[in-house]
Amino acid sequence: MPFPRSSGILLHPTSFPSQFGIGDFGSEAYRFVDFLIESKQQLWQILPLGPTGDSNSPYASYSAIAGNPLLISPELLQKKGLLTEDFTNLPKFSTERVDFSQVIQTKIPMLQKACKNFKTSATSIQQQEFQEFCHTQAYWLDDYALFMALKDAHKGASWNTWEVAIAQRKPEAIEQWQQRLADEVFYHKYLQFEFFSQWSQLKRYANERGIQILGDIAIYVAHESADVWANPGNFCLDEQTGEPALMAGTPPDYFSATGQLWGNPVYNWVRLQQENFKWWVQRFQSMLNYVDLIRIDHFRGFQAYWAVKQGETTAMNGRWIEAPGKAFFEVLKQKLGNLPIIAEDLGEISPEVYALRDRFEFPGMKILQFAFGDGSQAEKRFLPFNYQSNCIVYTGTHDNDTTVGWFNQLLPSEKEQVLRYLGCQSESGIHWDLIRLALSSVANQAIIPLQDVLGLGTEARMNFPGKNVGSWGWRYQSAALTPEISDRLKAMTETYGRVTHHQ
């Protein structure tokens, strides 16, 4: 499904300014949407919105569908009358980074208080809305809320170490625990209700003003998730221990001599296909209730996936196993109609993966930072003169350094190569030069990380792949979104024909 010519910004909601130590769906989120409108952008790309585990990575979530409660805005809860404090005694948070443990210590008690107040003082309309939400979302919400309540009751221990009856979801154990943890289950359902109420309101605000939201689906789900506990048959698990029997990852390549071992269980595609991909179809359907377009992370896994046996400590001894991607996307198209999907097709990609992508006309990704280097064929496909229009171009993604940080680390000969291609005399303003290159290309869509629009260095990098600490925390400050930057982005967007008529 080729998309109209447009452009937008990549920014995860945790990066918004706020007085609570982490971005949320409150006033600064609306201010950012206004900035997009003023700058004539039409797309806002986010990372997965799920509740994160110990790594704080949006790609390691306790649920494929639930939302992260830390993104709920206390200000909006206060407006609803569910919080009464004036927020004057908040701890001193960093305005530049998220300190996740400090945020959890501060926000969770507020959310618990709001839940208590909702229970005792919600209006009949609010109660009805909550009941409706629980009813329509029951297909995932019931399992998720019980899973989170059980996880708290087991002090965070992995589900496969719980008592056998509840780990294996014996009906009588489920019933007992549901009664025992009724208050905790209510609390987790309530958080999801507030999360999706606030997010839907923000999305509506953006959509009504011509901004579409590009969401992100991580192909794999965490072993430690409600999905794996509730649907073990969908995954390749060891029947005795419940651990992944086959783990996901990528083989050794140019970036890593031992490959990447992610540890997620791979899918039992035979079982999924027998059920006409019901679990996957529901996952896409629920995503499309909350975003307009979907980027599939690790798209190549739908054609063939790297599987590593349990017990291996690196990804070296894995093997490729074919996946029924073609059959799956046919079913998805049949159920959902035109698929507003973008394929993340980076890394070592086979002709079969490209064929699957092209069969369904999914745009692939082009990263300008990858276009320069040793001049091998791998880089050549990222140079704009090689693009076809049905693709999406980025200066860099959340996994790359910022453009300024990337450029500063290049060798002098590589810097010269970049400047020669861009036709620039000077290194200052390199971020705007690369943004211009993206916007002027034939790619139907161009997405720029906010860090590049602001011209920030490595200190603003979102993720350091393979590093367990220091990622996902970057935040910008309110004063950063200036009229000057907005005007400059707007002028460039107009110059290169990325503005639709209704704007």
Coordinates of C-alpha atoms in Angstrom, one line a residue:
M1 CA 0.0 0.0 0.0
P2 CA 2.1 3.0 -1.2
F3 CA 1.6 6.1 0.9
P4 CA 1.2 9.8 -0.1
R5 CA 4.3 12.0 0.1
S6 CA 4.6 13.2 3.6
S7 CA 7.0 13.7 6.5
G8 CA 7.1 13.6 10.3
I9 CA 9.0 13.2 13.5
L10 CA 10.1 10.2 15.6
L11 CA 9.6 10.8 19.3
H12 CA 8.7 8.4 22.1
P13 CA 6.2 9.8 24.7
T14 CA 8.6 9.1 27.6
S15 CA 10.8 11.9 26.1
F16 CA 8.2 14.7 26.7
P17 CA 9.0 17.3 29.3
S18 CA 6.9 17.0 32.5
Q19 CA 7.2 17.6 36.2
F20 CA 6.9 13.9 37.0
G21 CA 10.3 12.7 35.7
I22 CA 9.0 11.1 32.6
G23 CA 7.0 12.2 29.6
D24 CA 3.2 11.5 29.7
F25 CA 0.0 12.2 27.8
G26 CA -0.6 15.5 29.5
S27 CA -0.2 19.1 28.2
E28 CA 3.3 18.8 26.7
A29 CA 2.1 15.9 24.5
Y30 CA -0.5 18.3 23.0
R31 CA 2.1 21.0 22.7
F32 CA 4.2 18.6 20.7
V33 CA 1.3 17.8 18.4
D34 CA 0.8 21.6 17.9
F35 CA 4.5 21.8 17.0
L36 CA 4.0 19.1 14.3
I37 CA 1.0 21.1 12.9
E38 CA 2.9 24.4 12.8
S39 CA 5.9 22.6 11.1
K40 CA 3.5 21.1 8.5
Q41 CA 4.3 17.5 9.5
Q42 CA 1.8 14.8 9.0
L43 CA 3.3 11.8 10.9
W44 CA 4.3 11.2 14.4
Q45 CA 6.2 7.9 14.9
I46 CA 6.4 6.3 18.4
L47 CA 8.1 3.2 19.8
P48 CA 6.0 0.4 21.3
L49 CA 3.8 1.7 24.2
G50 CA 3.7 -1.4 26.3
P51 CA 4.5 -1.8 30.0
T52 CA 8.3 -2.2 30.3
G53 CA 10.2 -4.7 32.5
D54 CA 13.5 -4.2 34.3
S55 CA 15.4 -3.1 31.2
N56 CA 12.9 -0.2 30.6
S57 CA 13.0 -1.2 26.9
P58 CA 9.8 -0.7 25.0
Y59 CA 10.8 -3.8 23.1
A60 CA 10.7 -6.0 26.2
S61 CA 7.1 -5.6 27.4
Y62 CA 4.9 -7.6 29.8
S63 CA 2.2 -7.5 27.1
A64 CA 1.8 -7.2 23.3
I65 CA -1.3 -5.1 23.8
A66 CA -1.4 -3.3 27.2
G67 CA -0.1 0.2 27.7
N68 CA 2.6 1.5 30.0
P69 CA 1.0 3.0 33.2
L70 CA 4.0 5.3 33.6
L71 CA 2.7 7.3 30.6
I72 CA -0.6 8.2 32.4
S73 CA -0.7 11.9 33.2
P74 CA -1.4 12.8 36.8
E75 CA -2.5 16.3 35.7
L76 CA -5.3 14.7 33.7
L77 CA -6.3 12.5 36.6
Q78 CA -6.4 15.6 38.7
K79 CA -8.7 17.3 36.2
K80 CA -11.0 14.3 36.5
G81 CA -11.1 14.8 40.2
L82 CA -9.3 11.6 40.9
L83 CA -6.2 13.2 42.5
T84 CA -6.5 16.2 44.8
E85 CA -2.9 17.1 45.6
D86 CA -1.3 20.1 43.9
F87 CA 2.0 18.3 43.1
T88 CA 4.2 20.9 45.0
N89 CA 6.1 18.2 46.9
L90 CA 7.5 16.3 44.0
P91 CA 11.1 15.1 44.1
K92 CA 13.7 17.0 42.1
F93 CA 13.8 15.1 38.8
S94 CA 16.3 15.4 36.0
T95 CA 14.8 17.3 33.1
E96 CA 17.2 15.6 30.7
R97 CA 16.9 11.9 31.5
V98 CA 14.3 9.5 32.9
D99 CA 15.3 7.9 36.2
F100 CA 12.9 5.0 35.9
S101 CA 13.2 3.8 39.5
Q102 CA 12.6 7.3 40.9
V103 CA 9.7 7.7 38.6
I104 CA 8.1 4.4 39.7
Q105 CA 8.5 5.4 43.4
T106 CA 6.7 8.7 42.7
K107 CA 4.0 7.8 40.2
I108 CA 2.8 4.4 41.3
P109 CA 1.5 5.7 44.7
M110 CA -0.4 8.4 42.8
L111 CA -1.9 5.8 40.4
Q112 CA -2.9 3.7 43.4
K113 CA -4.6 6.7 45.0
A114 CA -6.4 7.6 41.8
C115 CA -7.7 4.0 41.6
K116 CA -8.9 4.1 45.1
N117 CA -10.7 7.4 44.4
F118 CA -12.2 6.0 41.2
K119 CA -13.6 3.0 43.2
T120 CA -15.3 5.3 45.7
S121 CA -16.3 8.4 43.7
A122 CA -16.5 7.6 40.0
T123 CA -19.6 9.0 38.4
S124 CA -22.1 6.6 36.9
I125 CA -20.9 7.6 33.4
Q126 CA -17.3 6.9 34.3
Q127 CA -18.2 3.5 35.8
Q128 CA -20.1 2.6 32.7
E129 CA -17.2 3.6 30.5
F130 CA -14.9 1.4 32.6
Q131 CA -17.3 -1.6 32.4
E132 CA -17.5 -1.2 28.6
F133 CA -13.7 -1.0 28.3
C134 CA -13.3 -4.2 30.4
H135 CA -15.9 -5.9 28.4
T136 CA -14.6 -5.0 24.9
Q137 CA -10.9 -5.6 25.9
A138 CA -11.5 -8.8 27.9
Y139 CA -9.8 -11.0 25.3
W140 CA -6.4 -9.7 26.5
L141 CA -7.2 -7.6 29.5
D142 CA -8.4 -10.4 31.8
D143 CA -5.1 -12.4 31.3
Y144 CA -2.9 -9.3 31.5
A145 CA -4.5 -8.0 34.8
L146 CA -4.3 -11.4 36.5
F147 CA -0.7 -11.9 35.2
M148 CA 0.4 -8.6 36.7
A149 CA -1.4 -9.2 40.0
L150 CA 0.2 -12.7 40.2
K151 CA 3.6 -11.3 39.4
D152 CA 3.3 -8.8 42.3
A153 CA 2.1 -11.6 44.5
H154 CA 5.1 -13.6 43.6
K155 CA 7.5 -10.7 44.2
G156 CA 8.3 -10.3 40.5
A157 CA 9.4 -14.0 40.0
S158 CA 9.1 -15.4 36.5
W159 CA 5.7 -17.1 35.7
N160 CA 7.3 -20.4 35.0
T161 CA 8.6 -20.6 38.6
W162 CA 5.2 -20.1 40.2
E163 CA 3.3 -23.1 41.7
V164 CA 2.6 -25.6 38.9
A165 CA -1.2 -25.2 39.0
I166 CA -1.2 -21.5 38.3
A167 CA 1.9 -21.5 36.0
Q168 CA 0.0 -24.0 33.9
R169 CA -3.3 -22.1 34.3
K170 CA -5.4 -24.9 35.8
P171 CA -9.0 -23.6 35.9
E172 CA -9.4 -24.1 39.7
A173 CA -6.1 -22.3 40.4
I174 CA -7.1 -19.4 38.1
E175 CA -10.4 -19.1 40.0
Q176 CA -8.8 -19.1 43.4
W177 CA -6.2 -16.5 42.5
Q178 CA -8.8 -14.3 40.8
Q179 CA -10.8 -14.2 44.1
R180 CA -7.7 -13.7 46.2
L181 CA -6.3 -10.9 44.0
A182 CA -9.6 -9.3 43.1
D183 CA -8.5 -5.8 44.2
E184 CA -5.1 -6.0 42.5
V185 CA -6.8 -7.3 39.2
F186 CA -9.2 -4.3 39.4
Y187 CA -6.2 -1.9 39.8
H188 CA -4.4 -3.2 36.7
K189 CA -7.6 -3.1 34.7
Y190 CA -8.2 0.5 35.9
L191 CA -4.7 1.6 34.9
Q192 CA -5.3 0.2 31.4
F193 CA -8.6 2.1 31.3
E194 CA -6.9 5.4 32.1
F195 CA -4.0 4.7 29.8
F196 CA -6.2 4.1 26.8
S197 CA -8.7 6.9 27.6
Q198 CA -5.8 9.4 27.7
W199 CA -4.0 8.0 24.7
S200 CA -7.2 7.9 22.6
Q201 CA -8.0 11.5 23.4
L202 CA -4.5 12.5 22.4
K203 CA -4.7 10.5 19.2
R204 CA -8.0 12.0 18.3
Y205 CA -6.6 15.5 18.8
A206 CA -3.7 14.6 16.4
N207 CA -5.9 12.9 13.8
E208 CA -8.4 15.8 13.7
R209 CA -5.5 18.1 12.8
G210 CA -4.1 15.9 10.0
I211 CA -1.5 14.1 12.0
Q212 CA -1.3 10.3 11.7
I213 CA 0.4 8.1 14.3
L214 CA 2.9 5.5 13.2
G215 CA 3.1 2.8 15.9
D216 CA 5.6 0.0 16.3
I217 CA 5.1 -3.7 16.6
A218 CA 8.0 -5.7 18.0
I219 CA 7.9 -9.1 16.2
Y220 CA 8.7 -11.0 19.4
V221 CA 7.1 -10.8 22.8
A222 CA 9.0 -11.2 26.1
H223 CA 9.1 -14.7 27.7
E224 CA 8.1 -12.8 30.9
S225 CA 4.8 -11.6 29.5
A226 CA 1.0 -12.2 29.9
D227 CA 1.0 -13.4 26.2
V228 CA 3.4 -16.3 26.8
W229 CA 1.8 -17.3 30.1
A230 CA -1.7 -17.2 28.7
N231 CA -1.0 -18.8 25.3
P232 CA 2.0 -21.1 25.8
G233 CA 1.0 -23.2 22.7
N234 CA 1.8 -20.2 20.4
F235 CA 5.5 -20.4 21.4
C236 CA 8.3 -23.0 21.3
L237 CA 8.6 -23.7 25.0
D238 CA 10.2 -26.5 27.0
E239 CA 7.2 -28.5 28.3
Q240 CA 8.9 -29.4 31.6
T241 CA 10.4 -26.0 32.6
G242 CA 8.3 -23.5 30.6
E243 CA 11.6 -21.9 29.4
P244 CA 12.0 -21.1 25.7
A245 CA 13.0 -24.3 23.9
L246 CA 14.1 -22.2 20.9
M247 CA 15.3 -18.6 21.4
A248 CA 15.1 -15.7 18.9
G249 CA 18.1 -13.7 17.7
T250 CA 20.2 -12.9 14.7
P251 CA 23.2 -14.8 13.3
P252 CA 26.8 -13.5 13.4
D253 CA 27.3 -10.6 11.0
Y254 CA 29.3 -7.5 10.3
F255 CA 28.2 -5.9 13.6
S256 CA 28.6 -8.9 15.9
A257 CA 30.9 -11.9 15.6
T258 CA 28.7 -14.0 17.8
G259 CA 25.3 -12.7 16.5
Q260 CA 22.6 -11.4 18.8
L261 CA 20.8 -13.7 21.3
W262 CA 17.6 -12.0 22.4
G263 CA 16.2 -14.8 24.5
N264 CA 12.6 -14.4 23.5
P265 CA 10.8 -17.7 22.6
V266 CA 10.2 -18.1 18.9
Y267 CA 6.7 -18.7 17.6
N268 CA 5.1 -22.1 17.1
W269 CA 4.0 -21.1 13.6
V270 CA 2.5 -24.5 12.8
R271 CA 0.0 -24.0 15.7
L272 CA -0.6 -20.4 14.8
Q273 CA -1.4 -21.3 11.2
Q274 CA -3.8 -24.1 12.3
E275 CA -5.7 -21.4 14.2
N276 CA -5.7 -19.1 11.1
F277 CA -3.3 -16.8 12.9
K278 CA -6.0 -15.6 15.3
W279 CA -3.6 -14.4 18.0
W280 CA -1.6 -12.3 15.4
V281 CA -4.7 -10.9 13.7
Q282 CA -6.0 -9.8 17.2
R283 CA -2.7 -8.2 17.9
F284 CA -2.8 -6.1 14.7
Q285 CA -6.4 -5.3 15.1
S286 CA -5.9 -4.0 18.6
M287 CA -2.9 -1.9 17.5
L288 CA -4.9 -0.3 14.7
N289 CA -7.4 0.8 17.3
Y290 CA -4.7 3.0 18.8
V291 CA -2.4 3.9 15.9
D292 CA -2.9 4.7 12.2
L293 CA 0.1 2.9 10.6
I294 CA 2.3 0.1 11.9
R295 CA 6.1 -0.4 11.5
I296 CA 7.0 -4.1 11.9
D297 CA 10.3 -4.4 13.8
H298 CA 12.4 -7.3 12.5
F299 CA 10.1 -7.9 9.5
R300 CA 12.5 -10.5 8.1
G301 CA 11.3 -12.9 10.9
F302 CA 8.0 -13.3 9.0
Q303 CA 9.9 -14.9 6.1
A304 CA 12.5 -16.9 8.1
Y305 CA 13.7 -16.6 11.7
W306 CA 17.0 -17.5 13.4
A307 CA 16.3 -20.1 16.1
V308 CA 18.8 -21.0 18.8
K309 CA 18.4 -24.0 21.1
Q310 CA 17.9 -23.5 24.9
G311 CA 21.2 -23.5 26.8
E312 CA 23.3 -21.7 24.1
T313 CA 25.0 -18.6 25.4
T314 CA 25.5 -16.9 22.0
A315 CA 23.5 -16.9 18.7
M316 CA 26.3 -18.6 16.8
N317 CA 24.8 -22.1 16.7
G318 CA 21.3 -21.3 15.4
R319 CA 19.5 -22.1 12.2
W320 CA 17.1 -20.4 9.8
I321 CA 13.6 -21.8 9.9
E322 CA 11.0 -20.7 7.3
A323 CA 7.9 -18.8 8.6
P324 CA 4.5 -18.7 6.8
G325 CA 4.7 -14.9 6.2
K326 CA 2.9 -15.0 2.9
A327 CA 0.0 -17.0 4.3
F328 CA -0.2 -14.8 7.3
F329 CA -0.3 -11.4 5.4
E330 CA -2.9 -12.9 3.1
V331 CA -5.2 -13.7 6.1
L332 CA -4.4 -10.3 7.6
K333 CA -5.4 -8.5 4.4
Q334 CA -8.6 -10.6 4.1
K335 CA -9.6 -9.6 7.7
L336 CA -8.4 -6.0 7.8
G337 CA -8.4 -4.8 4.2
N338 CA -5.5 -2.6 3.0
L339 CA -2.6 -3.0 5.4
P340 CA -1.0 0.3 6.5
I341 CA 2.3 -1.5 7.3
I342 CA 6.0 -0.4 7.0
A343 CA 8.6 -3.2 7.0
E344 CA 11.8 -2.7 9.0
D345 CA 14.1 -4.5 6.5
L346 CA 17.5 -3.5 7.8
G347 CA 20.5 -5.7 8.3
E348 CA 21.4 -8.8 6.3
I349 CA 18.3 -9.4 4.2
S350 CA 17.7 -12.2 1.7
P351 CA 15.9 -11.8 -1.7
E352 CA 13.0 -13.9 -0.2
V353 CA 12.4 -11.2 2.4
Y354 CA 12.4 -8.4 -0.2
A355 CA 10.0 -10.5 -2.3
L356 CA 7.6 -10.9 0.7
R357 CA 7.8 -7.2 1.4
D358 CA 7.1 -6.3 -2.3
R359 CA 4.3 -8.8 -2.7
F360 CA 2.3 -6.8 -0.3
E361 CA 3.7 -3.4 -1.3
F362 CA 5.1 -2.6 2.2
P363 CA 7.5 0.3 2.1
G364 CA 11.0 -0.6 3.4
M365 CA 13.3 1.6 5.4
K366 CA 16.3 3.7 4.2
I367 CA 18.8 5.1 6.8
L368 CA 20.9 8.0 5.6
Q369 CA 23.6 7.3 8.2
F370 CA 24.1 3.9 6.6
A371 CA 24.7 5.4 3.2
F372 CA 28.2 6.6 3.9
G373 CA 31.2 4.5 4.8
D374 CA 33.4 2.0 2.9
G375 CA 31.4 2.3 -0.3
S376 CA 30.3 -1.4 -0.4
Q377 CA 27.0 -2.4 -2.0
A378 CA 25.4 -2.6 1.5
E379 CA 25.8 1.1 1.8
K380 CA 24.8 1.9 -1.8
R381 CA 21.2 1.0 -1.3
F382 CA 20.8 3.7 1.3
L383 CA 22.0 6.5 -1.0
P384 CA 19.0 8.5 -2.3
F385 CA 19.7 8.1 -6.0
N386 CA 19.0 4.4 -5.5
Y387 CA 15.5 4.8 -3.9
Q388 CA 12.2 3.9 -5.3
S389 CA 9.4 6.1 -4.1
N390 CA 7.6 3.3 -2.0
C391 CA 10.0 3.6 0.9
I392 CA 10.4 5.6 4.1
V393 CA 13.7 7.5 4.7
Y394 CA 15.2 8.4 8.1
T395 CA 18.3 10.4 9.0
G396 CA 18.7 7.7 11.7
T397 CA 16.4 5.6 13.9
H398 CA 16.1 5.2 17.7
D399 CA 18.9 2.6 17.4
N400 CA 21.4 5.0 15.7
D401 CA 23.4 7.8 17.2
T402 CA 22.0 11.3 16.6
T403 CA 23.2 12.7 13.2
V404 CA 25.5 15.2 15.0
G405 CA 26.9 12.4 17.2
W406 CA 27.4 10.1 14.2
F407 CA 29.1 12.7 12.1
N408 CA 31.5 13.8 14.8
Q409 CA 32.7 10.2 15.1
L410 CA 33.4 9.7 11.4
L411 CA 37.0 9.6 10.0
P412 CA 38.2 12.8 8.2
S413 CA 38.0 11.0 4.9
E414 CA 34.4 9.8 5.6
K415 CA 33.4 13.3 6.7
E416 CA 34.7 14.6 3.4
Q417 CA 32.7 12.0 1.5
V418 CA 29.5 13.1 3.3
L419 CA 30.1 16.8 2.7
R420 CA 30.9 16.1 -0.9
Y421 CA 27.6 14.2 -1.4
L422 CA 25.7 16.9 0.3
G423 CA 27.4 19.7 -1.6
C424 CA 28.4 21.4 1.6
Q425 CA 31.4 23.5 2.5
S426 CA 31.0 23.5 6.2
E427 CA 30.3 20.9 9.0
S428 CA 28.1 23.3 11.0
G429 CA 24.4 22.5 10.6
I430 CA 25.2 19.0 9.4
H431 CA 21.8 17.8 10.9
W432 CA 19.9 20.2 8.7
D433 CA 21.9 19.1 5.6
L434 CA 20.9 15.5 6.3
I435 CA 17.3 16.5 7.0
R436 CA 17.2 18.3 3.6
L437 CA 18.6 15.2 1.9
A438 CA 15.8 13.1 3.4
L439 CA 13.0 15.5 2.6
S440 CA 14.3 16.1 -0.9
S441 CA 14.5 12.4 -1.8
V442 CA 11.9 10.5 -3.8
A443 CA 10.9 8.4 -0.7
N444 CA 7.2 8.8 -0.1
Q445 CA 7.7 9.3 3.6
A446 CA 10.5 11.0 5.5
I447 CA 10.9 10.7 9.3
I448 CA 13.3 12.7 11.4
P449 CA 14.1 11.9 15.0
L450 CA 13.4 15.0 17.1
Q451 CA 17.0 14.9 18.4
D452 CA 18.1 15.6 14.8
V453 CA 15.7 18.5 14.4
L454 CA 17.1 20.0 17.6
G455 CA 20.7 19.3 16.4
L456 CA 21.7 17.3 19.6
G457 CA 24.8 15.2 20.0
T458 CA 25.4 11.6 21.4
E459 CA 24.1 12.7 24.9
A460 CA 20.6 12.6 23.4
R461 CA 20.8 9.2 21.8
M462 CA 17.8 7.0 22.6
N463 CA 19.2 3.5 22.5
F464 CA 22.6 1.8 22.5
P465 CA 21.9 -1.6 21.1
G466 CA 23.5 -4.4 23.1
K467 CA 24.1 -2.2 26.1
N468 CA 21.9 -2.9 29.1
V469 CA 22.2 0.5 30.8
G470 CA 21.9 4.1 29.7
S471 CA 19.2 3.6 27.0
W472 CA 15.6 4.8 26.7
G473 CA 16.0 7.8 29.0
W474 CA 16.5 10.8 26.8
R475 CA 14.1 13.8 27.3
Y476 CA 14.0 17.3 25.8
Q477 CA 13.1 20.5 27.5
S478 CA 10.0 22.6 27.0
A479 CA 11.9 25.6 25.6
A480 CA 13.6 23.5 22.8
L481 CA 10.6 23.6 20.4
T482 CA 11.2 27.1 19.2
P483 CA 9.3 29.0 16.4
E484 CA 12.6 29.3 14.5
I485 CA 13.0 25.5 14.4
S486 CA 9.4 25.0 13.4
D487 CA 9.6 27.6 10.6
R488 CA 12.8 26.1 9.3
L489 CA 11.3 22.6 9.2
K490 CA 8.1 23.9 7.7
A491 CA 9.9 25.8 4.9
M492 CA 11.9 22.7 4.0
T493 CA 8.8 20.5 4.1
E494 CA 7.0 22.9 1.7
T495 CA 10.0 23.2 -0.6
Y496 CA 10.2 19.5 -1.1
G497 CA 6.5 18.9 -1.7
R498 CA 5.6 17.1 1.5
V499 CA 2.6 19.2 2.5
T500 CA -0.9 17.9 1.6
H501 CA -3.5 20.3 0.3
H502 CA -5.7 20.3 3.3
Q503 CA -2.9 21.7 5.4

